[in-house]
Structure formats: C-alpha cells, structure tokens
Amino acid sequence: KAGVTQTPRYLIKTRGQQVTLSCSPISGHRSVSWYQQTPGQGLQFLFEYFSETQRNKGNFPGRFSGRQFSNSRSEMNVSTLELGDSALYLCASSFSGASQETQYFGPGTRLLVL
Amino acid sequence: LAKTTQPISMDSYEGQEVNITCSHNNIATNDYITWYQQFPSQGPRFIIQGYKTKVTNEVASLFIPADRKSSTLSLPRVSLSDTAVYYCLVGETGANNLFFGTGTRLTVIP
C-alpha cells in the first residue's frame, strides 16, 4: 500500500506570495491532518479534515486554510506569506482520526520564504 | 495530554543496543504510549505503541513498568541509519492530539 505523498517536496517563495501544498493520504484513510514543524516551535497542529469537512483547527491565523476533496486528497493554502512561515509542512493520514489511531506522515514540503 | 521528559541527545556505537527512557508521571489510565522516529526533513514515522508490560515488533521493543510512569524504547543492534530523533508521546494520538516534544536525538557512531 502506498504511503502518504506530498507535493511539492521543496518550495521557495517570497514574502506576500501565496502557496498551495498537496497531500494524498494512504488509500482508505479519510482523515487528513496538517502540521507545521519548525526548529523553535516543534511540530504544531494546523487542522484536520474528514469527509471534506474541517473537523479541528489549531491556533494559526486565517492565512492558513485548507480543503479536502471527495477522494480524501487535501490541499493547504497559505496566503500573504511571512518569513516566519518558513517550515516543514507535514501531512498525516489515518482511517478516521480517532483518538488512539496512529497517524501516518508524509515526507513533508519544505517551504522557504525569502 | 501527559507531559513527557526525554534525554535531549544520546550517542551509541554501531551494533549496540540503545535504550531511550521517557518519563510521564501524569499518565492517565486510558493513555497509550507511542514512539515515533524522525529523520531530517522527513515526516515522523510510527515505531511502536504500548499500554503496559512489553511490546515487541520487528523494529523495536517497548518496556512499560507496572506504574506506567515511564517507558523505555529499546533498539537492538543499532546501525548508522538509526541516527534520528525519537519522540515519546503519551495520551491520545489522533488527528488533533499529537504533541511532539523535543525528542531524543540519537547519533550512531561507526
């Protein structure tokens, strides 16, 4: 079974631009979560989608948004990029997102904002 | 989510057994203990999960004493490719519940 895939793997943008990241979950998984990982803050939860609906949201500004499609693929969008948005963005999937389910992570998208 | 405490870093020679201990004094009755491994610029990878006593899989073993206030991840005969950061998580590991602390940076030396 193929793992979680994320595209692109690397991205360079400038301040003020916007970016869209893509995540394809493991086949059969309907819960997709997004995380931001930085050296200073560690791994932080952004939001979770299940059946095309955002179910949970972390403490990030409205510039961070996402969506999920009927095939469970998900996209994350960051508008008006800031230097502090430079990070590794990770997508994780699980069957239903239940409290004790293991999250399976993708390789991440490394975003650099100049 | 129960707070965990792990050593910041560890060094080990190739071929040795490595034990990484995690303290979680406030673990709740329903909490599970989960370990993840992360290589640079990659997503965390699930290693093992347990509730009590001992759990073993093809990659590692997890030892949990009766009081469950700590746990030990055991990696048998480590190789250079085991150099990574290892995270101990306690509690719910669902979609919005993950809390990765600073983890333990393991360096395997040839």
PDB file of N, CA and C in Angstrom, chain A residues 35 43 45 99-100, chain B residues 1-4 23-28 30-34 88-94 96-101:
ATOM      1  N   TYR A  35       0.382  19.691   9.730  1.00  0.00           N
ATOM      2  CA  TYR A  35       1.215  20.164  10.821  1.00  0.00           C
ATOM      3  C   TYR A  35       2.328  21.051  10.263  1.00  0.00           C
ATOM      4  N   LEU A  43       6.620  20.572  16.393  1.00  0.00           N
ATOM      5  CA  LEU A  43       5.538  20.193  15.487  1.00  0.00           C
ATOM      6  C   LEU A  43       4.232  20.727  16.040  1.00  0.00           C
ATOM      7  N   PHE A  45       0.009  21.476  15.341  1.00  0.00           N
ATOM      8  CA  PHE A  45      -1.178  21.073  14.598  1.00  0.00           C
ATOM      9  C   PHE A  45      -1.817  22.276  13.910  1.00  0.00           C
ATOM     10  N   SER A  99      -9.098   9.029  18.461  1.00  0.00           N
ATOM     11  CA  SER A  99      -8.120   9.463  19.464  1.00  0.00           C
ATOM     12  C   SER A  99      -6.919   8.542  19.621  1.00  0.00           C
ATOM     13  N   GLN A 100      -7.050   7.260  19.385  1.00  0.00           N
ATOM     14  CA  GLN A 100      -5.907   6.361  19.569  1.00  0.00           C
ATOM     15  C   GLN A 100      -5.343   5.826  18.261  1.00  0.00           C
TER      16      GLN A 100
ATOM     17  N   LEU B   1      -3.060  16.075  27.523  1.00  0.00           N
ATOM     18  CA  LEU B   1      -2.004  15.162  27.081  1.00  0.00           C
ATOM     19  C   LEU B   1      -0.880  15.184  28.104  1.00  0.00           C
ATOM     20  N   ALA B   2      -0.497  13.994  28.588  1.00  0.00           N
ATOM     21  CA  ALA B   2       0.531  13.905  29.623  1.00  0.00           C
ATOM     22  C   ALA B   2       1.854  14.435  29.090  1.00  0.00           C
ATOM     23  N   LYS B   3       2.548  15.226  29.923  1.00  0.00           N
ATOM     24  CA  LYS B   3       3.838  15.757  29.521  1.00  0.00           C
ATOM     25  C   LYS B   3       4.879  14.656  29.624  1.00  0.00           C
ATOM     26  N   THR B   4       5.804  14.671  28.695  1.00  0.00           N
ATOM     27  CA  THR B   4       6.867  13.670  28.704  1.00  0.00           C
ATOM     28  C   THR B   4       8.219  14.331  28.829  1.00  0.00           C
ATOM     29  N   SER B  23       9.944   9.723  30.644  1.00  0.00           N
ATOM     30  CA  SER B  23       9.192   9.845  31.889  1.00  0.00           C
ATOM     31  C   SER B  23       7.856  10.512  31.616  1.00  0.00           C
ATOM     32  N   HIS B  24       6.815   9.946  32.186  1.00  0.00           N
ATOM     33  CA  HIS B  24       5.463  10.512  32.025  1.00  0.00           C
ATOM     34  C   HIS B  24       4.702  10.282  33.312  1.00  0.00           C
ATOM     35  N   ASN B  25       5.025  11.077  34.321  1.00  0.00           N
ATOM     36  CA  ASN B  25       4.472  10.883  35.665  1.00  0.00           C
ATOM     37  C   ASN B  25       2.966  11.067  35.737  1.00  0.00           C
ATOM     38  N   ASN B  26       2.419  11.885  34.838  1.00  0.00           N
ATOM     39  CA  ASN B  26       0.982  12.186  34.914  1.00  0.00           C
ATOM     40  C   ASN B  26       0.141  11.384  33.930  1.00  0.00           C
ATOM     41  N   ILE B  27       0.642  10.254  33.520  1.00  0.00           N
ATOM     42  CA  ILE B  27      -0.088   9.435  32.548  1.00  0.00           C
ATOM     43  C   ILE B  27      -1.444   9.038  33.113  1.00  0.00           C
ATOM     44  N   ALA B  28      -2.457   9.121  32.268  1.00  0.00           N
ATOM     45  CA  ALA B  28      -3.818   8.782  32.693  1.00  0.00           C
ATOM     46  C   ALA B  28      -4.120   7.317  32.401  1.00  0.00           C
ATOM     47  N   ASN B  30      -6.289   5.819  30.682  1.00  0.00           N
ATOM     48  CA  ASN B  30      -6.600   5.432  29.309  1.00  0.00           C
ATOM     49  C   ASN B  30      -5.511   5.769  28.304  1.00  0.00           C
ATOM     50  N   ASP B  31      -4.429   6.362  28.770  1.00  0.00           N
ATOM     51  CA  ASP B  31      -3.380   6.802  27.851  1.00  0.00           C
ATOM     52  C   ASP B  31      -2.545   5.643  27.332  1.00  0.00           C
ATOM     53  N   TYR B  32      -2.234   5.690  26.050  1.00  0.00           N
ATOM     54  CA  TYR B  32      -1.261   4.798  25.446  1.00  0.00           C
ATOM     55  C   TYR B  32       0.071   5.520  25.311  1.00  0.00           C
ATOM     56  N   ILE B  33       1.135   4.756  25.113  1.00  0.00           N
ATOM     57  CA  ILE B  33       2.477   5.313  24.922  1.00  0.00           C
ATOM     58  C   ILE B  33       2.921   4.962  23.505  1.00  0.00           C
ATOM     59  N   THR B  34       3.297   5.992  22.763  1.00  0.00           N
ATOM     60  CA  THR B  34       3.641   5.813  21.360  1.00  0.00           C
ATOM     61  C   THR B  34       4.994   6.442  21.072  1.00  0.00           C
ATOM     62  N   CYS B  88       8.649  10.452  22.169  1.00  0.00           N
ATOM     63  CA  CYS B  88       7.740   9.686  23.021  1.00  0.00           C
ATOM     64  C   CYS B  88       6.457  10.498  23.185  1.00  0.00           C
ATOM     65  N   LEU B  89       5.333   9.895  22.891  1.00  0.00           N
ATOM     66  CA  LEU B  89       4.050  10.571  23.035  1.00  0.00           C
ATOM     67  C   LEU B  89       3.182   9.763  23.986  1.00  0.00           C
ATOM     68  N   VAL B  90       2.482  10.468  24.835  1.00  0.00           N
ATOM     69  CA  VAL B  90       1.584   9.790  25.766  1.00  0.00           C
ATOM     70  C   VAL B  90       0.209  10.427  25.665  1.00  0.00           C
ATOM     71  N   GLY B  91      -0.788   9.612  25.576  1.00  0.00           N
ATOM     72  CA  GLY B  91      -2.148  10.120  25.505  1.00  0.00           C
ATOM     73  C   GLY B  91      -2.754   9.835  24.159  1.00  0.00           C
ATOM     74  N   GLU B  92      -3.636  10.690  23.785  1.00  0.00           N
ATOM     75  CA  GLU B  92      -4.328  10.497  22.520  1.00  0.00           C
ATOM     76  C   GLU B  92      -3.392  10.843  21.365  1.00  0.00           C
ATOM     77  N   THR B  93      -3.402  10.031  20.358  1.00  0.00           N
ATOM     78  CA  THR B  93      -2.522  10.250  19.208  1.00  0.00           C
ATOM     79  C   THR B  93      -3.333  10.482  17.947  1.00  0.00           C
ATOM     80  N   GLY B  94      -4.589  10.819  18.121  1.00  0.00           N
ATOM     81  CA  GLY B  94      -5.447  11.087  16.989  1.00  0.00           C
ATOM     82  C   GLY B  94      -5.104  12.383  16.304  1.00  0.00           C
ATOM     83  N   ASN B  96      -5.869  15.524  16.046  1.00  0.00           N
ATOM     84  CA  ASN B  96      -5.562  16.842  16.592  1.00  0.00           C
ATOM     85  C   ASN B  96      -4.955  16.744  17.986  1.00  0.00           C
ATOM     86  N   ASN B  97      -4.467  15.596  18.354  1.00  0.00           N
ATOM     87  CA  ASN B  97      -3.982  15.409  19.711  1.00  0.00           C
ATOM     88  C   ASN B  97      -2.490  15.184  19.824  1.00  0.00           C
ATOM     89  N   LEU B  98      -1.803  15.118  18.704  1.00  0.00           N
ATOM     90  CA  LEU B  98      -0.379  14.811  18.754  1.00  0.00           C
ATOM     91  C   LEU B  98       0.401  15.946  19.386  1.00  0.00           C
ATOM     92  N   PHE B  99       1.282  15.627  20.306  1.00  0.00           N
ATOM     93  CA  PHE B  99       2.179  16.619  20.864  1.00  0.00           C
ATOM     94  C   PHE B  99       3.579  16.025  20.875  1.00  0.00           C
ATOM     95  N   PHE B 100       4.382  16.489  19.947  1.00  0.00           N
ATOM     96  CA  PHE B 100       5.766  16.057  19.886  1.00  0.00           C
ATOM     97  C   PHE B 100       6.605  17.035  20.695  1.00  0.00           C
ATOM     98  N   GLY B 101       7.226  16.557  21.729  1.00  0.00           N
ATOM     99  CA  GLY B 101       8.129  17.407  22.494  1.00  0.00           C
ATOM    100  C   GLY B 101       9.435  17.583  21.738  1.00  0.00           C
TER     101      GLY B 101
END
